mmCIF file with all atom_site columns, C-alpha atoms in Angstrom:
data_model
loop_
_atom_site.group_PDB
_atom_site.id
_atom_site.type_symbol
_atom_site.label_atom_id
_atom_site.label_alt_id
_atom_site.label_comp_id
_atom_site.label_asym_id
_atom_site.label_entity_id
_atom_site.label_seq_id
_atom_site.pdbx_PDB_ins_code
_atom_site.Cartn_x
_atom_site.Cartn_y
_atom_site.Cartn_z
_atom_site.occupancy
_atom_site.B_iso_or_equiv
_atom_site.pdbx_formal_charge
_atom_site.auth_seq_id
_atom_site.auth_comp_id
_atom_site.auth_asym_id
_atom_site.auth_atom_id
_atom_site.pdbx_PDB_model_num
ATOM 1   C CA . UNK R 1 1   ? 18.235  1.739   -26.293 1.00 0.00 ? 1   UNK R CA 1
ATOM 2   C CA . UNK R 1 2   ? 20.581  3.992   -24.200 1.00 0.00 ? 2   UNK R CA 1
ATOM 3   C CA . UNK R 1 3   ? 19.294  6.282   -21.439 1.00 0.00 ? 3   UNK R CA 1
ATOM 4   C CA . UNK R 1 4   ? 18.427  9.169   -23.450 1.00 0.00 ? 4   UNK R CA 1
ATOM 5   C CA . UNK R 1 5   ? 15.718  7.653   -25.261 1.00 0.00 ? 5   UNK R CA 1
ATOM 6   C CA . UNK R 1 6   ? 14.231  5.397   -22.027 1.00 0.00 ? 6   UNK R CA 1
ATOM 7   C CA . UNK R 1 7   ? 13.725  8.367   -20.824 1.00 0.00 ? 7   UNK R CA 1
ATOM 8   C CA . UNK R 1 8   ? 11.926  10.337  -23.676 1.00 0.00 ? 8   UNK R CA 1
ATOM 9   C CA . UNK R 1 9   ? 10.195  7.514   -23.866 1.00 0.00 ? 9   UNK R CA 1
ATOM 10  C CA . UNK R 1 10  ? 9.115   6.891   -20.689 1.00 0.00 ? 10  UNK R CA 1
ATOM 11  C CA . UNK R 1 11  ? 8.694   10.612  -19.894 1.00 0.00 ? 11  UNK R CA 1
ATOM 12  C CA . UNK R 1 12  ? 10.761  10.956  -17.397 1.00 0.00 ? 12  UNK R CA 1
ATOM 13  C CA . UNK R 1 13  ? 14.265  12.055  -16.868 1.00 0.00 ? 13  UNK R CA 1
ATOM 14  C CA . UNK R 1 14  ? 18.117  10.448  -17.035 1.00 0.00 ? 14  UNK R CA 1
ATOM 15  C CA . UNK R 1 15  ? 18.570  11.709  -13.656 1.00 0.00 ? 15  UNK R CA 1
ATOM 16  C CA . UNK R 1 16  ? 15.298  9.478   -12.582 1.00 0.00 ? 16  UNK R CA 1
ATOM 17  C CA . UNK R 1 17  ? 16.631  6.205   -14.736 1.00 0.00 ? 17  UNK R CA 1
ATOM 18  C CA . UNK R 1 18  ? 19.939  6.748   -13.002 1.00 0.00 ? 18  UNK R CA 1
ATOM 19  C CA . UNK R 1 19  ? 18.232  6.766   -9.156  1.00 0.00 ? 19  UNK R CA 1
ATOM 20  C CA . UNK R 1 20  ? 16.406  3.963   -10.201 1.00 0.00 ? 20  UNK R CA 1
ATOM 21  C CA . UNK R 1 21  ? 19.520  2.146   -10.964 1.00 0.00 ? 21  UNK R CA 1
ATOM 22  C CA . UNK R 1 22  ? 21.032  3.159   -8.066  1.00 0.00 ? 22  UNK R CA 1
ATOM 23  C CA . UNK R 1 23  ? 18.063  2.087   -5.744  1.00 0.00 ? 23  UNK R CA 1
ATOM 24  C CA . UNK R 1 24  ? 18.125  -1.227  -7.606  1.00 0.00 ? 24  UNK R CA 1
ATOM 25  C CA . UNK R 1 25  ? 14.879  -1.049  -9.110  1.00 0.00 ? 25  UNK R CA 1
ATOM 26  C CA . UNK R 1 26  ? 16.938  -0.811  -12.920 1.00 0.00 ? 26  UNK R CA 1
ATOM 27  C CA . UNK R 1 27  ? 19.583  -2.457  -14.291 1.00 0.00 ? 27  UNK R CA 1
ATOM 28  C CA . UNK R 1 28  ? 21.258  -1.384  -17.332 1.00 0.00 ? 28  UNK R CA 1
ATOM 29  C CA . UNK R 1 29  ? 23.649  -3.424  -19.633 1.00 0.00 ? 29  UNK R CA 1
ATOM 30  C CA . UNK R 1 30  ? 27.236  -1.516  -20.231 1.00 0.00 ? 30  UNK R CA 1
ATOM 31  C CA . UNK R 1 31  ? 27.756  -1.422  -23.902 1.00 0.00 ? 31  UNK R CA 1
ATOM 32  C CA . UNK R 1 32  ? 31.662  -2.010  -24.778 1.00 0.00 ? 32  UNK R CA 1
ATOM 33  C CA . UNK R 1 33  ? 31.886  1.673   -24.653 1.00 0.00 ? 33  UNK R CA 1
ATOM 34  C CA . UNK R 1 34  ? 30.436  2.077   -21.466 1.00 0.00 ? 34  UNK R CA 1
ATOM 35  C CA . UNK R 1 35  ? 26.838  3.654   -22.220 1.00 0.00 ? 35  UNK R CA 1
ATOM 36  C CA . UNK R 1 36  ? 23.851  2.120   -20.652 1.00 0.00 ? 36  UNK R CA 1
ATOM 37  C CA . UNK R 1 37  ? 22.115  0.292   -22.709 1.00 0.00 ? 37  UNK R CA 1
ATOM 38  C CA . UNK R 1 38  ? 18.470  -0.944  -22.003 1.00 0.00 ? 38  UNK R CA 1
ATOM 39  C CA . UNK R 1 39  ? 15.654  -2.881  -23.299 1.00 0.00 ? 39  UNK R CA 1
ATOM 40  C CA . UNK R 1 40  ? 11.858  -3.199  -23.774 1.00 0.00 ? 40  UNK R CA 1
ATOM 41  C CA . UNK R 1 41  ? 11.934  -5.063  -20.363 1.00 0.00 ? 41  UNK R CA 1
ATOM 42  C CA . UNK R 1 42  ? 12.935  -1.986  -18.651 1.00 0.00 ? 42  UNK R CA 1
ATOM 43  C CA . UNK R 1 43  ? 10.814  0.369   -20.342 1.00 0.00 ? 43  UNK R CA 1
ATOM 44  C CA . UNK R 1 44  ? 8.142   -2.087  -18.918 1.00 0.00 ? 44  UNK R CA 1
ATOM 45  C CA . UNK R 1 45  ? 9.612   -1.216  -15.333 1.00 0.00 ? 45  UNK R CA 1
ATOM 46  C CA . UNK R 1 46  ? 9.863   2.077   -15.954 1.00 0.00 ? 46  UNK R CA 1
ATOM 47  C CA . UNK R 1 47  ? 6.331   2.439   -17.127 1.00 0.00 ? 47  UNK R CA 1
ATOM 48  C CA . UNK R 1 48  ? 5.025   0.124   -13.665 1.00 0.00 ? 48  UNK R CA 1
ATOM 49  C CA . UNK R 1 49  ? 7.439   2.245   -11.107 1.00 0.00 ? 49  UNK R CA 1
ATOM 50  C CA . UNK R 1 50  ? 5.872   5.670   -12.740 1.00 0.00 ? 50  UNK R CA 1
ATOM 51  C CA . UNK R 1 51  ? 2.235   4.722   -13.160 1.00 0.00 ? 51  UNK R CA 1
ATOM 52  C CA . UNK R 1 52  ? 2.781   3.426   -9.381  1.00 0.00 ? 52  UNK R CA 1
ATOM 53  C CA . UNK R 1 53  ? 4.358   6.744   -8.488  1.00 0.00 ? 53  UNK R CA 1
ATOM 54  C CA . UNK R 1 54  ? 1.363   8.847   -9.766  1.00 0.00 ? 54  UNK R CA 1
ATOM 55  C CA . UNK R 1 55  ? -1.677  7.038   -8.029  1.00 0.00 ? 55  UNK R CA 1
ATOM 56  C CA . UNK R 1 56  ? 0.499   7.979   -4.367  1.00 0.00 ? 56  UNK R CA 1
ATOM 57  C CA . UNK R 1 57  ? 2.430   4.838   -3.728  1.00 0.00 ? 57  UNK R CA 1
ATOM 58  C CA . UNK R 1 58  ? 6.280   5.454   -2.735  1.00 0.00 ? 58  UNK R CA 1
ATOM 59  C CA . UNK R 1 59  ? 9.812   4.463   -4.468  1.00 0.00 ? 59  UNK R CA 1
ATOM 60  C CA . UNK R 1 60  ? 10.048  1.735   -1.896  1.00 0.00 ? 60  UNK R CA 1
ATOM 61  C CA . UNK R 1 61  ? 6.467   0.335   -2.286  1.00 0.00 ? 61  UNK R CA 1
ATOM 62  C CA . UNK R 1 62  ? 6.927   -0.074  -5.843  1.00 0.00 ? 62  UNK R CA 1
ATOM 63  C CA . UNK R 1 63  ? 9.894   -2.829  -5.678  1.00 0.00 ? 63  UNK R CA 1
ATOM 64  C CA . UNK R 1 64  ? 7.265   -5.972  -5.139  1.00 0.00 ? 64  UNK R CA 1
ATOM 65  C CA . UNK R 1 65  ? 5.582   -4.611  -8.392  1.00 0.00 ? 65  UNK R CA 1
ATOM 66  C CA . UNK R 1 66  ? 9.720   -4.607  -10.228 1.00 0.00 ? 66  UNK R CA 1
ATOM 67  C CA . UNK R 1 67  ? 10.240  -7.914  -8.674  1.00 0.00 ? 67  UNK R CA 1
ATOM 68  C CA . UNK R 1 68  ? 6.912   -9.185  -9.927  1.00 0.00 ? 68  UNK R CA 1
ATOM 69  C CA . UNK R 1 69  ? 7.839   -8.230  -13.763 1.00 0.00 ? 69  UNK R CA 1
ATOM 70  C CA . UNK R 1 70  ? 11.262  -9.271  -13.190 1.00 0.00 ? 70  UNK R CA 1
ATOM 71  C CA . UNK R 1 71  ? 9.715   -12.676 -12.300 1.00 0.00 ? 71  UNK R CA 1
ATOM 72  C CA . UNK R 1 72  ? 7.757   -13.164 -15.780 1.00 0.00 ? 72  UNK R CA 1
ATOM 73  C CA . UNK R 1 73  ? 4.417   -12.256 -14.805 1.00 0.00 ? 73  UNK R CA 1
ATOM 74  C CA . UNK R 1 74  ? 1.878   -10.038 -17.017 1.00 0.00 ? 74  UNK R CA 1
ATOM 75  C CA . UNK R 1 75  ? 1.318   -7.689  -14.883 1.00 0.00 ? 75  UNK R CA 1
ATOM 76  C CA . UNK R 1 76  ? 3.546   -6.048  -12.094 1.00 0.00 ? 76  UNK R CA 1
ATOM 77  C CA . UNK R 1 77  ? 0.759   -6.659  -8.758  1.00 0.00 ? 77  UNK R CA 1
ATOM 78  C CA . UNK R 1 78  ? 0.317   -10.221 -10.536 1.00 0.00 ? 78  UNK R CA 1
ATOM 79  C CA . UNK R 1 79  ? 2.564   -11.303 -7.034  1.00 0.00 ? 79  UNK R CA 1
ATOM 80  C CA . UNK R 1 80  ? 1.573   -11.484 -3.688  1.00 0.00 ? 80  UNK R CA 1
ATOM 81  C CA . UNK R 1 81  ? 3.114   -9.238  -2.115  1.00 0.00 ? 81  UNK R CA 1
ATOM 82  C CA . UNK R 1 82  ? 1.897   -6.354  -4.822  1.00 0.00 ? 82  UNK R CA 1
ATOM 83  C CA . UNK R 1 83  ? -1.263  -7.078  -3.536  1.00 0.00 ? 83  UNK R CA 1
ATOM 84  C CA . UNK R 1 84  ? -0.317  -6.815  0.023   1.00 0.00 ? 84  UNK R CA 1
ATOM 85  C CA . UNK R 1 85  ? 1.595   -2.820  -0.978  1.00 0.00 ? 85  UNK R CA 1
ATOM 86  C CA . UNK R 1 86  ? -2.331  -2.045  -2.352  1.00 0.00 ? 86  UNK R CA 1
ATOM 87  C CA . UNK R 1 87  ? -3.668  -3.315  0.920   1.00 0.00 ? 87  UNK R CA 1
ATOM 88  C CA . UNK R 1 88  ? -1.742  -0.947  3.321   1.00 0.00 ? 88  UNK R CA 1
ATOM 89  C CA . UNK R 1 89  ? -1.840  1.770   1.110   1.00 0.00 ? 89  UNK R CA 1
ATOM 90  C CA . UNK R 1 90  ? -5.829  1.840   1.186   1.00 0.00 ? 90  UNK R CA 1
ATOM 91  C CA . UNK R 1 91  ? -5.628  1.328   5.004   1.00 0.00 ? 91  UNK R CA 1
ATOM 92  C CA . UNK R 1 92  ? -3.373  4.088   4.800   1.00 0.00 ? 92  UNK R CA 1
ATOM 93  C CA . UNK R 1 93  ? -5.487  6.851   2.689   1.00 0.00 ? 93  UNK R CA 1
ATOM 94  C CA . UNK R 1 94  ? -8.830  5.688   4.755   1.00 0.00 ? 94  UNK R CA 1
ATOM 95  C CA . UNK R 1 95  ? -6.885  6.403   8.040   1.00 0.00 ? 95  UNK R CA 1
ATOM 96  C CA . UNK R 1 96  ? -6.155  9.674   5.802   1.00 0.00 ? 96  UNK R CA 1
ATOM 97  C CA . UNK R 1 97  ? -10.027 10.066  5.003   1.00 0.00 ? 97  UNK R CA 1
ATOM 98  C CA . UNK R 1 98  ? -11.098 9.404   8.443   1.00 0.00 ? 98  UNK R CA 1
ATOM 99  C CA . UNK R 1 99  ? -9.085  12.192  10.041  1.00 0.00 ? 99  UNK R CA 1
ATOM 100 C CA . UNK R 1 100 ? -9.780  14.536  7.492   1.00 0.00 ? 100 UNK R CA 1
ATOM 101 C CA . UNK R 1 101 ? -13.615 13.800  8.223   1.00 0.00 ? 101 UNK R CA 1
ATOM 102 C CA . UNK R 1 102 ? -13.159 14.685  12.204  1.00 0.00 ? 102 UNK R CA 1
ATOM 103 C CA . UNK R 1 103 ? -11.415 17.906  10.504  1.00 0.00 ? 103 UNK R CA 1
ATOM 104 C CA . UNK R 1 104 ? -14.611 18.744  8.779   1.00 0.00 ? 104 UNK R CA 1
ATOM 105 C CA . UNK R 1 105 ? -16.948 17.927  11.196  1.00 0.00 ? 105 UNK R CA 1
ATOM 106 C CA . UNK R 1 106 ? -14.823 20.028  13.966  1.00 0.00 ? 106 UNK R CA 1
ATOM 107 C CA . UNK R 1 107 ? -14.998 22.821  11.476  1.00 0.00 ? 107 UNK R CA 1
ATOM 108 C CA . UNK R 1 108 ? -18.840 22.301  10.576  1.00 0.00 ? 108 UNK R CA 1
ATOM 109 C CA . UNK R 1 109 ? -19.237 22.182  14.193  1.00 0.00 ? 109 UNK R CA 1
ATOM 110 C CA . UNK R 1 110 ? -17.369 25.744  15.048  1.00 0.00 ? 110 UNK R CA 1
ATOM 111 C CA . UNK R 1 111 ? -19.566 27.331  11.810  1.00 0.00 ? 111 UNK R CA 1
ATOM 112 C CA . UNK R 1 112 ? -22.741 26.396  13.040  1.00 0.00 ? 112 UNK R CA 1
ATOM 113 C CA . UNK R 1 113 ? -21.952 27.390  16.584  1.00 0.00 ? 113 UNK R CA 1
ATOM 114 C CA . UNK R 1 114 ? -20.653 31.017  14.902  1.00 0.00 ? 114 UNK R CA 1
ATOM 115 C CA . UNK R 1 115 ? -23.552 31.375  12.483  1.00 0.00 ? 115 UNK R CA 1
ATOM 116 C CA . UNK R 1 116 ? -26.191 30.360  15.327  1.00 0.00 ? 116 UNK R CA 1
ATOM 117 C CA . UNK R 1 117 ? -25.172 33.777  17.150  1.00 0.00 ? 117 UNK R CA 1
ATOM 118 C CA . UNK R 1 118 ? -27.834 36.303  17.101  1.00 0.00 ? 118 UNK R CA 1
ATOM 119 C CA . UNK R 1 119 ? -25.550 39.494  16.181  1.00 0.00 ? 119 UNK R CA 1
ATOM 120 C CA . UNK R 1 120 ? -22.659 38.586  14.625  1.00 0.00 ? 120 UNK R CA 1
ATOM 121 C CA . UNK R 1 121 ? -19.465 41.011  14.296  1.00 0.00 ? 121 UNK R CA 1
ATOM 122 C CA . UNK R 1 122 ? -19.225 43.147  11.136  1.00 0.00 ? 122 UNK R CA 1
ATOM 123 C CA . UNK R 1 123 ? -15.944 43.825  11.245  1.00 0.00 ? 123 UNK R CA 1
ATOM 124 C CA . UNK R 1 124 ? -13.996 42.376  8.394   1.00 0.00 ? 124 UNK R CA 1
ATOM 125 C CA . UNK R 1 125 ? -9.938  41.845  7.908   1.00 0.00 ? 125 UNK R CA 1
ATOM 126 C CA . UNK R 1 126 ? -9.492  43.568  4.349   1.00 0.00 ? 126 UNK R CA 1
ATOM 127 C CA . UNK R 1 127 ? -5.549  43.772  3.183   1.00 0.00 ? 127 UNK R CA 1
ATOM 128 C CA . UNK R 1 128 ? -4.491  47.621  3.084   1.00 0.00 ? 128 UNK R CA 1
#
C-alpha cells in the first residue's frame, strides 16, 4: 500500500508516516517509480507506535516496542526491554501523582486555614 492509504488507515497523517521514517521507526520499500510502498507489517508498527503514543509514552520510548515486532514477536512489549519503557514510565507518572498530592494537600491546607477564620472578607473580584 503507498502512504496515502497507511495513513487513512492508520488514522494518522503522511506527514507522521514520513517522521517515522525519518526517525527510523518505518521503513518503506521504493516502488520502481519511486512511491513508498508499505505492508501489513508496518501498519502493525504504525498501529503499536500510536496506541503507545496515546496512553503518554514518547516517540523515543516506543522504539523497543518497533524493535520487538520487527523481531517476530506477537506483541510489541513481548521484549525485554518493552517491559523495562512500562517500568520507568509508571515510576515516572507516580513521581507525577505524588507531587500533585503535596499540591493538594498544600492547597487543602491553605482552605481550611482560610475557612477556619471567624469573619471572612466579602469582597469579591467580579470582571467589569
Amino acid at each position: 500500500m503507498r502512504i496515502g492509504e497507511l495513513a487513512k488507515r492508520a488514522g494518522t497523517t503522511t506527514r507522521a508516516l514520513r517522521f517515522y521514517e525519518s526517525q527510523g521507526l518505518l521503513e518503506a520499500q521504493r516502488s520502481a517509480n519511486g512511491y513508498r510502498e508499505y505492508g501489513e507489517d508496518d501498519f502493525r508498527l504504525v498501529n503499536e507506535i500510536l496506541t503507545l503514543q496515546a496512553v503518554g509514552l514518547t516517540l523515543d520510548d516506543t522504539r523497543p516496542f518497533v524493535e520487538c515486532l520487527r523481531a517476530g514477536h506477537a506483541a510489541g512489549d513481548a521484549c525485554a526491554d518493552s517491559i523495562e519503557v512500562y517500568r520507568r514510565k509508571l515510576a515516572e507518572v507516580d513521581a507525577c501523582l505524588e507531587r500533585l498530592n503535596e499540591v493538594r494537600a498544600g492547597l487543602l491546607g491553605k482552605l481550611s486555614t482560610a475557612m477556619a477564620r471567624q469573619d471572612p472578607c466579602r469582597v469579591t473580584t467580579e470582571e467589569q
